[in-house]
Short mmCIF file of C-alpha atoms in Angstrom, two decimals:
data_model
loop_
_atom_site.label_atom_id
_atom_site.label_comp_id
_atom_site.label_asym_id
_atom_site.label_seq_id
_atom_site.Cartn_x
_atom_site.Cartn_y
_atom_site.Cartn_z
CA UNK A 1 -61.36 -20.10 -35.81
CA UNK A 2 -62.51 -21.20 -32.43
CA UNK A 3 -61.94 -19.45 -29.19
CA UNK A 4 -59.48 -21.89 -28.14
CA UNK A 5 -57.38 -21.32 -31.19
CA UNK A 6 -56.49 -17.71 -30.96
CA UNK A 7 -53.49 -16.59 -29.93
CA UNK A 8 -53.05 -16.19 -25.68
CA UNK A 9 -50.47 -14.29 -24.10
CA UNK A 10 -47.08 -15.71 -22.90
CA UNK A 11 -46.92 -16.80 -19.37
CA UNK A 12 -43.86 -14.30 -19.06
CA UNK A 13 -45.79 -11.54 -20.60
CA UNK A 14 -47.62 -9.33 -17.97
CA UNK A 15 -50.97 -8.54 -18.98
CA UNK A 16 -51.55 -4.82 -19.87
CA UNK A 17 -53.55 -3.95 -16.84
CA UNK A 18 -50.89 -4.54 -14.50
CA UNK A 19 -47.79 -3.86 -16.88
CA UNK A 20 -49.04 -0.31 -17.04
CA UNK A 21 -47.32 1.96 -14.29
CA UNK A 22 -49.89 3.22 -11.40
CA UNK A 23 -49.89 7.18 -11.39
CA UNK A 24 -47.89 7.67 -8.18
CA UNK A 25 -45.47 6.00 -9.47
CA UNK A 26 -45.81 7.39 -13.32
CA UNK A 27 -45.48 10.90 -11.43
CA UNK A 28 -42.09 9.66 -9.68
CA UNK A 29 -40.97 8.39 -13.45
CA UNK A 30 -42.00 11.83 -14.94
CA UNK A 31 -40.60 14.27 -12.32
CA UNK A 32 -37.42 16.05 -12.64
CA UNK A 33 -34.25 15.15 -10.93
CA UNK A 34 -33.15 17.00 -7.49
CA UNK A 35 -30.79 19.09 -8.01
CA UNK A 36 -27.16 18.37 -6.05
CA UNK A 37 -27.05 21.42 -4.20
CA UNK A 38 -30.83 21.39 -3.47
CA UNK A 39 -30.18 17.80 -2.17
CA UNK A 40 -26.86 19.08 -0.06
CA UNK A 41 -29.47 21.70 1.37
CA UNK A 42 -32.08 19.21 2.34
CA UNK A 43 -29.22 17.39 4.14
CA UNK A 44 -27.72 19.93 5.98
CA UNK A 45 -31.21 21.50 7.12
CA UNK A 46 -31.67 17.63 8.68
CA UNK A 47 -28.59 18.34 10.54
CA UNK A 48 -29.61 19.96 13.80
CA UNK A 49 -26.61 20.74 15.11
CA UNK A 50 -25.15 22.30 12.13
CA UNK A 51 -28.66 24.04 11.42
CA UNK A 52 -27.99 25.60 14.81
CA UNK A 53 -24.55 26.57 14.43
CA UNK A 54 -24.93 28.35 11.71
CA UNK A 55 -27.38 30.12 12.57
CA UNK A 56 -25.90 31.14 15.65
CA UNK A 57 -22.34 31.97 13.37
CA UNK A 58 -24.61 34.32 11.38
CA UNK A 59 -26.11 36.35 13.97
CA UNK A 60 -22.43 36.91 15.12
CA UNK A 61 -21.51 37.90 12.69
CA UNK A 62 -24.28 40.15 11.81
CA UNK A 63 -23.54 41.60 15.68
CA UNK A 64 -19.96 42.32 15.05
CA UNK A 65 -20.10 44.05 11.85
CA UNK A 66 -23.48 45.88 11.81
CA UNK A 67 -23.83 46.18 15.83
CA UNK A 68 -21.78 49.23 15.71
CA UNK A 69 -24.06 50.79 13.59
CA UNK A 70 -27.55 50.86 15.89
CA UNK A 71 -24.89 51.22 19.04
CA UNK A 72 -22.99 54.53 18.62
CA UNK A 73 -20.89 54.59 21.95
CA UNK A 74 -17.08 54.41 21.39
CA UNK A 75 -15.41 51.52 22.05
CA UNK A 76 -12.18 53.72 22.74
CA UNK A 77 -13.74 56.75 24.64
CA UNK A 78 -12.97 56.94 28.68
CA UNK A 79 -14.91 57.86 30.95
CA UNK A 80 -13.50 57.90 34.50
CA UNK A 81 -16.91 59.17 36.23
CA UNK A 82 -18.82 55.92 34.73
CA UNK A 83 -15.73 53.54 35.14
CA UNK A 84 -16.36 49.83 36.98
CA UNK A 85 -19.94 49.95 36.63
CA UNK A 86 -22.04 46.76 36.42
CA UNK A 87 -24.42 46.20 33.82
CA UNK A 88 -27.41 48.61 32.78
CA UNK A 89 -29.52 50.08 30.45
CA UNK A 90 -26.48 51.92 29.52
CA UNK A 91 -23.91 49.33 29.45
CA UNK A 92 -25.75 46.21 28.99
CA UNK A 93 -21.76 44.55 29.87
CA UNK A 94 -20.72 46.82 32.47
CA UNK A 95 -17.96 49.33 31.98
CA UNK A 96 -13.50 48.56 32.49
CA UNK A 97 -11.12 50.41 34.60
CA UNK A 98 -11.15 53.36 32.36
CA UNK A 99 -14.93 54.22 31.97
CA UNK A 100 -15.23 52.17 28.67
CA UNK A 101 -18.32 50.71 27.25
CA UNK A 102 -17.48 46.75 27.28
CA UNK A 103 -20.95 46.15 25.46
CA UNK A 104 -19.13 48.68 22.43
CA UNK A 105 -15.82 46.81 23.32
CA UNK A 106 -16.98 43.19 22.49
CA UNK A 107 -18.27 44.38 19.06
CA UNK A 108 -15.07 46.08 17.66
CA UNK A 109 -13.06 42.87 19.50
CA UNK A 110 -15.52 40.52 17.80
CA UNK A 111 -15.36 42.20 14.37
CA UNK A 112 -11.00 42.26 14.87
CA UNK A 113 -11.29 38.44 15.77
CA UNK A 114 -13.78 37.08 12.90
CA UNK A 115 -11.96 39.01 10.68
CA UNK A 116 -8.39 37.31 11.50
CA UNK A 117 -10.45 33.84 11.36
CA UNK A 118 -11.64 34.39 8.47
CA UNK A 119 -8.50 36.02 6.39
CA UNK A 120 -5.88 33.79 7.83
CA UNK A 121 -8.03 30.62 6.94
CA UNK A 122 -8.26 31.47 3.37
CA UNK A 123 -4.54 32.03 3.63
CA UNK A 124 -4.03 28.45 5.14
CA UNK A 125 -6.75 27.27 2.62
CA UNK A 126 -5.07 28.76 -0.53
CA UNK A 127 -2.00 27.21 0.53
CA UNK A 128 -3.20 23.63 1.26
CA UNK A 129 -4.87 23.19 -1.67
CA UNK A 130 -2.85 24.25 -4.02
CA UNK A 131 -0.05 22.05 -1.63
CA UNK A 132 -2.47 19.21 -1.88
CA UNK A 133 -3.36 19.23 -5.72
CA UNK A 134 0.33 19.63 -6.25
CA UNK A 135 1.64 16.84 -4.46
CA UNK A 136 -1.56 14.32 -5.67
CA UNK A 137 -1.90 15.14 -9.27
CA UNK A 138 1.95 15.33 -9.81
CA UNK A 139 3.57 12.34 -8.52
CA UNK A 140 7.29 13.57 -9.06
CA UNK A 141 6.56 16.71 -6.44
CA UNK A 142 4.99 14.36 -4.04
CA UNK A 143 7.88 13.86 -1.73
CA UNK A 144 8.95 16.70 -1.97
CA UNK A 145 5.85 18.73 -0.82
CA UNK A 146 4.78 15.96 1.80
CA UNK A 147 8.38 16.30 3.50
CA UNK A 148 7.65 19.86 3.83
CA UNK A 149 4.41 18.75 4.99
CA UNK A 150 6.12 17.17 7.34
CA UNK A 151 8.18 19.22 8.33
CA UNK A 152 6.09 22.16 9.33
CA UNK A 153 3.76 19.44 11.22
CA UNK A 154 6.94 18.75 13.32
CA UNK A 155 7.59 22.14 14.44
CA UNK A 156 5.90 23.47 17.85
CA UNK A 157 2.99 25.91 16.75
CA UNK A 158 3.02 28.44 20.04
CA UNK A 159 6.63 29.46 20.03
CA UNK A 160 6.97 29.84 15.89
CA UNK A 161 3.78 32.05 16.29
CA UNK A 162 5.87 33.86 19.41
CA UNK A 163 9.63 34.06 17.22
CA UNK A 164 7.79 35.59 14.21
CA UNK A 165 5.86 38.10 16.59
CA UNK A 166 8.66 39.37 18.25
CA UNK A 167 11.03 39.18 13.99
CA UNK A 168 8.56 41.05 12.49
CA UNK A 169 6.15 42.86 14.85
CA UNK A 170 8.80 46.40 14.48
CA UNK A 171 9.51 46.19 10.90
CA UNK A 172 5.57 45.48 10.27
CA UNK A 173 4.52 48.78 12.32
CA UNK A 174 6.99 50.77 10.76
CA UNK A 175 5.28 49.92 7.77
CA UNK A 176 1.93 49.73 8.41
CA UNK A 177 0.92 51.61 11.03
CA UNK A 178 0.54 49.51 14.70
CA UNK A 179 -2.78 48.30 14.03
CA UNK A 180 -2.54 46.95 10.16
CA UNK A 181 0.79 45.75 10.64
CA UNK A 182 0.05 43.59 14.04
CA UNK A 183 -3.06 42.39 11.87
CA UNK A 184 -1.11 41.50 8.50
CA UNK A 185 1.64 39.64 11.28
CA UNK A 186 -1.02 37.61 13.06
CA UNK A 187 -2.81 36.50 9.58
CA UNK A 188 -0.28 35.88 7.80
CA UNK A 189 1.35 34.04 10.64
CA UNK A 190 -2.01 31.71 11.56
CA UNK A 191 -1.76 31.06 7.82
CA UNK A 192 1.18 29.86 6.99
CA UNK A 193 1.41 27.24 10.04
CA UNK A 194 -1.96 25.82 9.53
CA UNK A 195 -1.82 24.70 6.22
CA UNK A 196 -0.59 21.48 6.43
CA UNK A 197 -4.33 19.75 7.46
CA UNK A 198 -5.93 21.04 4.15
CA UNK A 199 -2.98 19.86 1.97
CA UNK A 200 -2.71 15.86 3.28
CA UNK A 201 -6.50 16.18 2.98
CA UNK A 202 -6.96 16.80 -0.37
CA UNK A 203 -4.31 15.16 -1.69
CA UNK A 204 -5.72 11.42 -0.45
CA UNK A 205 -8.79 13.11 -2.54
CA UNK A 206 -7.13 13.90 -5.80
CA UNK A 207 -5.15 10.60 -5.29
CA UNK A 208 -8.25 8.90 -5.36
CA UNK A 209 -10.02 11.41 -8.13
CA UNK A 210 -7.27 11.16 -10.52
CA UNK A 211 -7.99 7.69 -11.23
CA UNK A 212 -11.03 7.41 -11.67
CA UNK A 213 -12.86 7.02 -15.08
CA UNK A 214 -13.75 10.41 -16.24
CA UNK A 215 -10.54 11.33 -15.27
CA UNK A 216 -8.51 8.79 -17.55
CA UNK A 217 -11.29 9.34 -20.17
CA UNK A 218 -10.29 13.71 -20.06
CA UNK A 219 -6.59 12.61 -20.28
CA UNK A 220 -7.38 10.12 -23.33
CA UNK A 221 -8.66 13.28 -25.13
CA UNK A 222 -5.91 15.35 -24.71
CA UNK A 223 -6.78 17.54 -21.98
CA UNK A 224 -3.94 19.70 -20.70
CA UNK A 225 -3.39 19.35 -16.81
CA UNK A 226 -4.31 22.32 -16.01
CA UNK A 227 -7.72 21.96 -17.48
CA UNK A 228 -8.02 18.68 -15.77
CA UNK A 229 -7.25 20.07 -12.80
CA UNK A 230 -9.54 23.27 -13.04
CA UNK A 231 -12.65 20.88 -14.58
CA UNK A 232 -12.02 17.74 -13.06
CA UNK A 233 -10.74 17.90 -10.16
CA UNK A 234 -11.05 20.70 -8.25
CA UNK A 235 -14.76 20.63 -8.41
CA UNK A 236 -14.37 17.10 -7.01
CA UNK A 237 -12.45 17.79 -3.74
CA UNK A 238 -14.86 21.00 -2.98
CA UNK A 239 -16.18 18.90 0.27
CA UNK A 240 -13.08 18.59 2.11
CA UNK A 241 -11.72 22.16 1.38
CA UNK A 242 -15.38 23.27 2.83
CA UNK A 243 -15.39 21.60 5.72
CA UNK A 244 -11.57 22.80 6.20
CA UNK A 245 -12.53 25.87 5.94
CA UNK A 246 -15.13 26.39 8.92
CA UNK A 247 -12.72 24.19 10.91
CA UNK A 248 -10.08 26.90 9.76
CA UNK A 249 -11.87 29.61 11.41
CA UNK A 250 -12.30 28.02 14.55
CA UNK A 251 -8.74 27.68 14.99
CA UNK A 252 -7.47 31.42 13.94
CA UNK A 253 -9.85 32.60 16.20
CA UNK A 254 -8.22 30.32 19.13
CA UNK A 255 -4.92 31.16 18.04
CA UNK A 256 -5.49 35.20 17.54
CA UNK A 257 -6.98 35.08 21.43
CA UNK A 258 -3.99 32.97 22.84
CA UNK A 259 -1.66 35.37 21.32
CA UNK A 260 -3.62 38.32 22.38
CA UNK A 261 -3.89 36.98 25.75
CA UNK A 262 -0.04 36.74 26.27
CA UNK A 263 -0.30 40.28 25.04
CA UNK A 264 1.53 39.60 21.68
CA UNK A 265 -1.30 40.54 20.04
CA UNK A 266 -2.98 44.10 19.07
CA UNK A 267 -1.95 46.80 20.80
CA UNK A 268 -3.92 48.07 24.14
CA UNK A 269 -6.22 50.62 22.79
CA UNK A 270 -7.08 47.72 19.81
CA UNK A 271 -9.71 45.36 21.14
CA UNK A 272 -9.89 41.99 20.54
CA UNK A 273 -12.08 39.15 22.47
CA UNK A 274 -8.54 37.63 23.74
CA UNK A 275 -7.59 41.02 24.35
CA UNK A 276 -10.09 41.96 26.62
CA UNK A 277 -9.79 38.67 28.14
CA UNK A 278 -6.05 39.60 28.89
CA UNK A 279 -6.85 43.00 30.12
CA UNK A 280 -10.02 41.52 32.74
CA UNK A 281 -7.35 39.15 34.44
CA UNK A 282 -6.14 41.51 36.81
CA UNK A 283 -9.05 42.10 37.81
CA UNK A 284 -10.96 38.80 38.00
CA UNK A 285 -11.68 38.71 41.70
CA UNK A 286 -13.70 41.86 41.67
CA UNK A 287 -15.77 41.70 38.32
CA UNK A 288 -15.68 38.07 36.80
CA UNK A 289 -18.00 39.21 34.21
CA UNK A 290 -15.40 40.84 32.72
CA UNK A 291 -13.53 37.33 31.51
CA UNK A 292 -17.12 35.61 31.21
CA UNK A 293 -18.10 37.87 28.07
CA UNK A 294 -15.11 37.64 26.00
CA UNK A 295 -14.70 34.00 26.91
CA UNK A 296 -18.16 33.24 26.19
CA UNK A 297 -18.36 35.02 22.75
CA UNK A 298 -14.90 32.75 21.59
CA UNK A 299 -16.18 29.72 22.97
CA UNK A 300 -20.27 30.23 21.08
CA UNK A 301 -18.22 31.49 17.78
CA UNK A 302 -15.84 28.18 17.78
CA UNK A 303 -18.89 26.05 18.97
CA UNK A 304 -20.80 27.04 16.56
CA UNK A 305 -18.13 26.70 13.31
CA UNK A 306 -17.65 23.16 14.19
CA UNK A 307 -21.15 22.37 14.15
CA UNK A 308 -20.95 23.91 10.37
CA UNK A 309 -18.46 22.19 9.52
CA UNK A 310 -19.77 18.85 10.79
CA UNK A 311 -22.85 19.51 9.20
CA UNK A 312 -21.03 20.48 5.88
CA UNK A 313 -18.91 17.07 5.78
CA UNK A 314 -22.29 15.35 6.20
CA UNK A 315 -24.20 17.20 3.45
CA UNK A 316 -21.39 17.23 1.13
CA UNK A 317 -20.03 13.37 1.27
CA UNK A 318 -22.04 11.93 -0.91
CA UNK A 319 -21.46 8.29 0.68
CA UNK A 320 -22.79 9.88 3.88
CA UNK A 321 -25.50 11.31 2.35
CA UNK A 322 -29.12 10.43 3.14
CA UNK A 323 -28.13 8.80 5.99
#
């Protein structure tokens, strides 16, 4: 057999020096897939802003809550000799009418507002989600739930919040005490008016989720709904309830103040950063720094919770992704 007669390869046939893989690219073949919430990590850590933010949130909230611990003065004790003092090594903010350390106050008033934030937005979160699954995975309670949607959309936030302070406030104290009653009213108001943005939210997503093919292929089995909904669907509308959530905060927080400042809030001796707004307006001409503190600390908290939650809708969307 001459060299001409034996067999040649194909013209469509690579030959096996280049049909072999070069090792960068064997190494990309070989390695492991990124894992989804290492990949929402390397995403959000891109996000400056949100990087920022919650950092920022963090060291808030680590001021807040363990702040009182390395700074022992009492947010509560007067001292007439030391009242209307300007800042020092003392009192870093200054001191109010009464002698009172405003560095001490802005830590328990932090702590008071953060915690409303964050209770009454897991109230409102509870509540729109479960709304929102509700009303998308069940099409026969659909109208129903969005009309009541609706409904509490059309009715003016500021005076509900004001009726339900001034229904319950008495019967809540008598209860409670003055200072968990005021705070189970305010929470539990905040909640249940700011609902209604989580619920139409996640119901366009389980509208969506419901049909798609994993879905249809769990209901061909026999899954019960509320398997599907626990397995399937919940996991899938995690985004949007996340970023609703940091929003959430933001907005307690700016509610709680508001009411505070038009002193339907906590009591006097109970302070809260709108309460100690409230309390400097009388005497804004003479020490401005008194309204600057408080106002700074809710505007740097609410700042910084939108920049989470911007960066969390980013890192979470998965169409957004990468981008």
């Amino acid at each position: 057999m001459t060299d001409n007669d034996r067999l040649v390869p194909d013209d469509g046939i690579a030959p096996a020096s280049t049909a072999l893989p070069a090792a960068g690219t064997l190494e990309e073949f070989t390695k492991p897939p990124q894992r989804q919430w290492r990949e929402v990590w390397h995403q959000f850590k891109n996000h400056r802003g949100a990087l920022y933010g919650g950092c920022l949130f963090l060291v808030i909230i680590v001021w807040v809550y363990l702040g009182p611990m390395f700074w022992d003065l009492d947010p509560t004790k007067i001292d007439i000799r030391a009242r209307n003092q300007g800042p020092s090594f003392t009192h870093p903010f200054g001191t109010d009418q009464l002698g009172r350390d405003t560095f001490a106050r802005m830590m328990a008033g932090g702590k008071t507002s953060v915690s409303v934030g964050i209770t009454a937005m897991l109230l409102a979160l509870g509540l729109g989600s479960l709304v929102g699954v509700l009303s998308g995975f069940f099409k026969r309670l659909d109208g129903l739930l969005m009309r009541l949607t609706d409904l509490f959309l059309a009715l003016p936030l500021l005076p509900l919040l004001l009726v339900m302070m001034l229904l319950f406030r008495d019967p809540l104290n008598a209860a409670f005490g003055p200072e968990q009653g005021i705070f189970i009213l305010i929470v539990v108001s905040i909640g249940v008016t700011s609902w209604m943005p989580t619920a139409r939210i996640v119901r366009g997503d389980v509208l969506a989720i419901k049909e798609r093919e994993f879905v249809l292929a769990a209901r061909s089995i026999g899954t019960t709904n509320a398997l599907m909904i626990l397995r399937h669907i919940l996991p899938n509308v995690l985004s949007p309830i996340m970023v609703s959530a940091t929003l959430g905060i933001a907005t307690a927080i700016i509610t709680e103040s508001s009411l505070s400042f038009l002193g339907l809030g906590f009591p006097p001796d109970f302070p809260t950063w709108g309460r100690l707004l409230f309390d400097a307006t009388d005497y804004l001409q003479q020490y401005p720094e008194r309204v600057f503190w408080p106002g700074l600390a809710i505007s740097l908290t609410v700042l910084s919770v939108n920049y989470l939650g911007d960066g969390l809708r980013d890192a979470l969307d998965p169409r957004i992704r990468g981008r």
